[in-house]
Coordinates of C-alpha atoms in Angstrom, one line a residue:
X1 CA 0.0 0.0 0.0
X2 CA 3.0 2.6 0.7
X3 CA 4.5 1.5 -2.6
X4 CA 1.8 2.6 -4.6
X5 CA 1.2 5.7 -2.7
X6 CA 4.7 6.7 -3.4
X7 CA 4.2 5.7 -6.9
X8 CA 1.1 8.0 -7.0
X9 CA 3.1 10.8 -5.2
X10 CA 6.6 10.9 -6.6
X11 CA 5.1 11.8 -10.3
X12 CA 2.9 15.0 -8.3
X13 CA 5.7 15.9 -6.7
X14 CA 8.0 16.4 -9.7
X15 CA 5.0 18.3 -11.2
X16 CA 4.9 20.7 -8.1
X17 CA 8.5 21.3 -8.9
X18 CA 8.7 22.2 -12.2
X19 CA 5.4 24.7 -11.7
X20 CA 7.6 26.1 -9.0
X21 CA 11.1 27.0 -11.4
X22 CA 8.2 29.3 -13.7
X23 CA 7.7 31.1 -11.0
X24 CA 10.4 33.0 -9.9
X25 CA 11.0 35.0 -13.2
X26 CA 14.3 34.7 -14.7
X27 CA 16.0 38.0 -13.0
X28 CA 15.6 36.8 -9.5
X29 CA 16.8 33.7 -10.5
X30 CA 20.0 34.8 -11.3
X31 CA 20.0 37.6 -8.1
X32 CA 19.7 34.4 -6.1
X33 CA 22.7 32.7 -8.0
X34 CA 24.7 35.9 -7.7
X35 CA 24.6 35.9 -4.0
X36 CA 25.4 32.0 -3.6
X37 CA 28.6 32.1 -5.9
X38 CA 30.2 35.5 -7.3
X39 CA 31.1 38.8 -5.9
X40 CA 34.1 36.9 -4.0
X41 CA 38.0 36.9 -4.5
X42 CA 39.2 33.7 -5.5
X43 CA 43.0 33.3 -4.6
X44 CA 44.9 30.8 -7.1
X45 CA 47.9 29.6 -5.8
X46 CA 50.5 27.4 -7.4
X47 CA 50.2 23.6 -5.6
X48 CA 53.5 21.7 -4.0
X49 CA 55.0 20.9 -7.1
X50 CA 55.9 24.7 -7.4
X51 CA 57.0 25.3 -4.2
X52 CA 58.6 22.2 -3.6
X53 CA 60.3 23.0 -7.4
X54 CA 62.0 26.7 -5.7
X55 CA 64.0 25.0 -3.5
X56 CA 64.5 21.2 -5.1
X57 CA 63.7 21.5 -8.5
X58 CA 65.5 24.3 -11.0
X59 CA 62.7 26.4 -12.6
X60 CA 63.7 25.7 -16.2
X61 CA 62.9 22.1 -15.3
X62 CA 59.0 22.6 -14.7
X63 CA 57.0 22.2 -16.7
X64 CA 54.1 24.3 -16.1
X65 CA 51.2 22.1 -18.1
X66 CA 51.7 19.2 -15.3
X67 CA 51.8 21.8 -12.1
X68 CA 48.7 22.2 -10.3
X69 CA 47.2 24.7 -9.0
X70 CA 44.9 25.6 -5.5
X71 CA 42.1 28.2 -5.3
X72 CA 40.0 29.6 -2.4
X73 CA 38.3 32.3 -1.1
X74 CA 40.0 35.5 -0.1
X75 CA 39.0 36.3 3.2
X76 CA 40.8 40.0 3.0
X77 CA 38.6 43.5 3.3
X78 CA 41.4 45.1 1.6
X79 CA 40.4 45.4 -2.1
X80 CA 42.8 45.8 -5.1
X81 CA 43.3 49.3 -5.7
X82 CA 43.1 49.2 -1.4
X83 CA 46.5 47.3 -1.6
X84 CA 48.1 48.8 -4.7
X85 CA 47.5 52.3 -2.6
X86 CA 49.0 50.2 0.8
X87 CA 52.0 49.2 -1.6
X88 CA 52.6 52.9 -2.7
X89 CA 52.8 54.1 0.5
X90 CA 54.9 51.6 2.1
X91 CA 57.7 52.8 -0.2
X92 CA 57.9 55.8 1.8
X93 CA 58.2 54.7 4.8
X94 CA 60.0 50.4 4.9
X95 CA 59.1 48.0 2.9
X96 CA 56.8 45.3 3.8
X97 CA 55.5 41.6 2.2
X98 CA 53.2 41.7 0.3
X99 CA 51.2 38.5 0.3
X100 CA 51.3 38.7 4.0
X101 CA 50.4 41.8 4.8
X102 CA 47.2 42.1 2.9
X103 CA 46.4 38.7 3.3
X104 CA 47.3 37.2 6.6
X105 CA 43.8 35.0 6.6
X106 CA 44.0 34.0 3.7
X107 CA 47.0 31.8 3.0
X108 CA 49.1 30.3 5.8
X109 CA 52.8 31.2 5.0
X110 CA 54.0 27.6 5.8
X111 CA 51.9 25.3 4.2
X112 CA 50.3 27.6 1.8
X113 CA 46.5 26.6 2.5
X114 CA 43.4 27.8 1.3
X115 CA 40.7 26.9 3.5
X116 CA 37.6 28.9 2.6
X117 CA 36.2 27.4 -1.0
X118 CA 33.6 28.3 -3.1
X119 CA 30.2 26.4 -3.0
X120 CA 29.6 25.2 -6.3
X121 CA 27.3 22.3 -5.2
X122 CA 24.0 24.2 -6.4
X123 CA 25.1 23.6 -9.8
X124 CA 24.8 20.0 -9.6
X125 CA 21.3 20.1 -8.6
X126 CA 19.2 20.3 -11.8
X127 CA 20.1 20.7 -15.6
X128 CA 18.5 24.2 -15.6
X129 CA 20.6 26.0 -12.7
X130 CA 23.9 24.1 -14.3
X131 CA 22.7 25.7 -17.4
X132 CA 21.6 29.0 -16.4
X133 CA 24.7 29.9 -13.6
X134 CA 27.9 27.5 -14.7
X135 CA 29.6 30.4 -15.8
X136 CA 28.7 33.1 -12.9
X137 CA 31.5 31.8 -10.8
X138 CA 34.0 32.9 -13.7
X139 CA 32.0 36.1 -14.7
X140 CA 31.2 37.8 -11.7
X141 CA 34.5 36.7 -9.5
X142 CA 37.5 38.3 -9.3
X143 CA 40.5 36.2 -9.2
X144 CA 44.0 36.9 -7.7
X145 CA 46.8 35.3 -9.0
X146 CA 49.8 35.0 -6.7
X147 CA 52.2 34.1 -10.3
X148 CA 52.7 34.0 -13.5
X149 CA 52.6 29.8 -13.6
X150 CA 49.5 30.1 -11.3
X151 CA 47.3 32.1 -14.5
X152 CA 48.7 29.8 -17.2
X153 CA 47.8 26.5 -15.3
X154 CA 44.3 27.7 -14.8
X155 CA 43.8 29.2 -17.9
X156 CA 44.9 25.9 -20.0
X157 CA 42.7 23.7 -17.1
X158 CA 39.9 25.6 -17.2
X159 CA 37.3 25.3 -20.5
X160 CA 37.8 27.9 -23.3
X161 CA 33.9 29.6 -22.7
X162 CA 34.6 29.3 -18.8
X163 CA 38.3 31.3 -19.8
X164 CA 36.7 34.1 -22.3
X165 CA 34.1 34.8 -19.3
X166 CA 36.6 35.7 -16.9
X167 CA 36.3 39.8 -16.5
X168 CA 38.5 40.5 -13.6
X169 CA 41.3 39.5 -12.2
X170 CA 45.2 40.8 -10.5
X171 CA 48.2 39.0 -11.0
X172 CA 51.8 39.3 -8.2
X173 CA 55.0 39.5 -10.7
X174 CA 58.0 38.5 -9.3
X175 CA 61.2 37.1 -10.6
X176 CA 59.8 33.5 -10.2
X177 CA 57.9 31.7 -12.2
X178 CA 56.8 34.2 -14.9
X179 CA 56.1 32.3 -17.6
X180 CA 53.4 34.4 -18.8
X181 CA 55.1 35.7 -22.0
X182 CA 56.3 32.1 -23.3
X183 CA 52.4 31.5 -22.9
X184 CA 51.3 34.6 -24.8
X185 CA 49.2 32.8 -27.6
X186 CA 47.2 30.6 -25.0
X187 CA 46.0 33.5 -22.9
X188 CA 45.3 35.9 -26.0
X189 CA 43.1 33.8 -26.7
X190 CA 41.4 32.2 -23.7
X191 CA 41.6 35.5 -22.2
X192 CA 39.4 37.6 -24.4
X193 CA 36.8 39.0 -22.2
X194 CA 39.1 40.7 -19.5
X195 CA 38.2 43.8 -18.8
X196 CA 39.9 44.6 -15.5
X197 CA 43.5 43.4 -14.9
X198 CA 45.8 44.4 -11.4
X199 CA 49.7 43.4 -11.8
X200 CA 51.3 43.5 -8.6
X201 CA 55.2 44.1 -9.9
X202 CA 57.7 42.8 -7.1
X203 CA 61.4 43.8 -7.3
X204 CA 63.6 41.7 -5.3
X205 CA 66.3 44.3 -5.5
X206 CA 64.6 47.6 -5.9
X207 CA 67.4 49.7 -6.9
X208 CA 68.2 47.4 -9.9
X209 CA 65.0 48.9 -11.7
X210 CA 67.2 49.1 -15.1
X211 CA 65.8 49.1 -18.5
X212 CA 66.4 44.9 -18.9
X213 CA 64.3 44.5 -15.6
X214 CA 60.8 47.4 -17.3
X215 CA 61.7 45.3 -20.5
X216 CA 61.2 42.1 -18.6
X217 CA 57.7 43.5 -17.1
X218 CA 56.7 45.2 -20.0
X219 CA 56.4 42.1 -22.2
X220 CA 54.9 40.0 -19.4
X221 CA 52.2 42.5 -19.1
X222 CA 52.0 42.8 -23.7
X223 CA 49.9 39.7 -22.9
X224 CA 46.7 41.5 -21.7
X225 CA 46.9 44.1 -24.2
X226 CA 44.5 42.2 -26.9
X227 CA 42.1 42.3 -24.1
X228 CA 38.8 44.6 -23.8
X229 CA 40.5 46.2 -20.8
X230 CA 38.7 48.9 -19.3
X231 CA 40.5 49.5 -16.4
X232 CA 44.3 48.6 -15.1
X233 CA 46.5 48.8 -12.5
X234 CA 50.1 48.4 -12.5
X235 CA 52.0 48.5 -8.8
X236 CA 55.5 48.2 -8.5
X237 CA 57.0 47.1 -4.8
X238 CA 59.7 46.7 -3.3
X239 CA 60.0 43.2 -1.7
X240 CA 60.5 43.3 2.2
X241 CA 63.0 40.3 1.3
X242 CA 65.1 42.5 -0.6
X243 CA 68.4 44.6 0.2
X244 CA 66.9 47.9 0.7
X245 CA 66.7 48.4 4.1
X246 CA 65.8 52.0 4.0
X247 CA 63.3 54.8 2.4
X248 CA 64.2 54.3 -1.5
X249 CA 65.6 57.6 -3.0
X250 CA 62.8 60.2 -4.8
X251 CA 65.0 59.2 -8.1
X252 CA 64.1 55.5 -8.1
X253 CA 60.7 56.4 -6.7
X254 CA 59.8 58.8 -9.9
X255 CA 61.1 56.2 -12.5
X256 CA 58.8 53.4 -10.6
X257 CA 55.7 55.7 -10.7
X258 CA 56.2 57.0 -14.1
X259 CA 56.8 53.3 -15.2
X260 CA 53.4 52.4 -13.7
X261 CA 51.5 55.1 -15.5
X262 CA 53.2 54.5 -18.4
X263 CA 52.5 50.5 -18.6
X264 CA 49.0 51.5 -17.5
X265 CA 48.7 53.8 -20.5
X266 CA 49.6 51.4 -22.9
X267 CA 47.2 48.4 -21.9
X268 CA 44.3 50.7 -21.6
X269 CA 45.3 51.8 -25.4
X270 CA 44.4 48.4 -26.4
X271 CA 48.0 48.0 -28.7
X272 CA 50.2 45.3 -28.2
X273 CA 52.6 46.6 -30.6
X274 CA 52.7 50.3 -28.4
X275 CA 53.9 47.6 -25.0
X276 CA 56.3 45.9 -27.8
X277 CA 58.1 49.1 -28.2
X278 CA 58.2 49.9 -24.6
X279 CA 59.9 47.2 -24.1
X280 CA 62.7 47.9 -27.1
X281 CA 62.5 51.2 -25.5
X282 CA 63.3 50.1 -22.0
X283 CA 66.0 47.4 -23.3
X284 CA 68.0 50.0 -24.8
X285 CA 68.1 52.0 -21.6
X286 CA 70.5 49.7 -19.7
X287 CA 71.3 52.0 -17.2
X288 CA 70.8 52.1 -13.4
X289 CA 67.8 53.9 -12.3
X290 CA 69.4 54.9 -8.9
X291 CA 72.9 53.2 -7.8
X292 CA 72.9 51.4 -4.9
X293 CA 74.3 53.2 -1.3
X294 CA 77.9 52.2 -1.2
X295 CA 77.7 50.1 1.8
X296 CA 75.0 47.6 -0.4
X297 CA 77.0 47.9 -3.8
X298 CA 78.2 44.3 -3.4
X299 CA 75.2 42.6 -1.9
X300 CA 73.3 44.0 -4.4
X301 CA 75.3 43.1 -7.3
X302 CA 75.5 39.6 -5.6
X303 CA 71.9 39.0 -5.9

């Protein structure tokens, strides 16, 4: 007797439910998907391979199509333009980390965890929500990359619609790992629909800001030019694990803040070839920005 009762009911039942997806309209549908899944920071890290590969593995060894990669929520307040003004005014006074600073809840400094991660469970419920959100969590989600590696293994993992969805994101530069130039045909053109891009640019030895070193940057950062950027932000600090102990001299200071504007500038103007010749530009000027105090001249060369 239960048996066919729950024969008799199951069929209502899935009735009831599909007379109950008509009748929230479409809009608050997606308002309701919006809230569960987007309007986060997603931190990507590079996964143990990488960080086992600075210290035991040379980098020209790894091969970054088999290195994986971790994401999860950033638990931060500070936004991105927030930390790129933090990062500005820490070179007047010492220099600071930057990973730690501005996120100190987010990843653990030893083990390099992400706890927090993004509920994507809802999508897995029905056809029609996979259908109708799938790609929110790309579209409406900004992602923080801690390296260069970190972008390219998540752009080749990730789907090619789930890639040209992706609107926002900021990236940390440092002398590690930046492989995003040697990649600059995959992310052209996975990475069509960015429209806001933040490059964190760290100098491990701030007063070796030469013309080889803006070259360097300046071609890592070409590869968003192609892009529909609409905004972007360019942030050059100095390391707290580098040599300069001190306040950097107003010298080096003006070249790094005209070098921001300037790379800013040219990825707003949409022109790869403008980035190319800043970086012709900058490799020609081989010069020091601003020598090094005496006392430092030979760590600093020794770096």
């Amino acid at each position: 007797m239960y048996k066919s009762k729950k024969r008799n009911i199951l069929p209502a039942a899935k009735r009831v439910a599909k007379d109950n997806k008509a009748i929230l309209p479409p809009e608050v549908r997606n308002r309701i998907w919006r809230y569960l899944m987007c309007g986060n920071t997603i931190h990507v890290e590079p996964g143990d391979l990488v960080l086992a590969g600075t210290k035991l593995i040379p980098s020209w060894k790894l091969d970054p199509r088999k290195l994986p990669f971790r994401a999860g929520l950033c638990r931060s307040t500070t936004t991105t333009s927030e930390h790129a003004a933090l990062i500005k005014a820490y070179q007047t006074s010492e220099p600071r980390d930057c990973q730690s600073t501005t996120h100190p809840d987010c990843v653990d400094d030893d083990s390099r965890t992400l706890e927090v991660e993004l509920g994507l469970s809802i999508l897995k419920s029905c056809r029609m929500i996979h259908q109708e959100a799938a790609l929110l969590p790309f579209a409406d989600n900004h992602f923080y990359f801690s390296s260069g590696a970190a972008v390219i293994n998540f752009v080749r993992y990730i789907l090619l619609h789930q890639a040209r969805t992706i609107r926002s994101m900021s990236l940390v530069m440092g002398h590690r790992f930046d492989y995003l130039y040697a990649a600059r045909h995959l992310l052209k053109s996975k990475l069509r629909g960015l429209q806001h891009v933040s490059c964190i640019v760290q100098l491990s030895v701030p007063f070796a800001f030469v013309g080889v070193v803006k070259a360097r940057y300046a071609r890592h950062l070409s590869v968003f030019a192609p892009s529909p950027l609409v905004s972007a932000l360019v942030a050059v600090y100095c390391a707290k694990q580098s040599y300069w102990r001190m306040k950097p001299p107003a010298r080096l200071l003006d070249a790094m803040r005209g070098w921001e504007t300037e790379m800013q500038e040219r990825l707003l103007a949409k022109e790869e070839d403008m980035l190319e010749s800043a970086v012709s530009e900058h490799e020609n000027a081989g010069s020091w920005v601003s020598g090094p105090p005496s006392q430092n001249a030979g760590e600093g060369h020794g770096s």
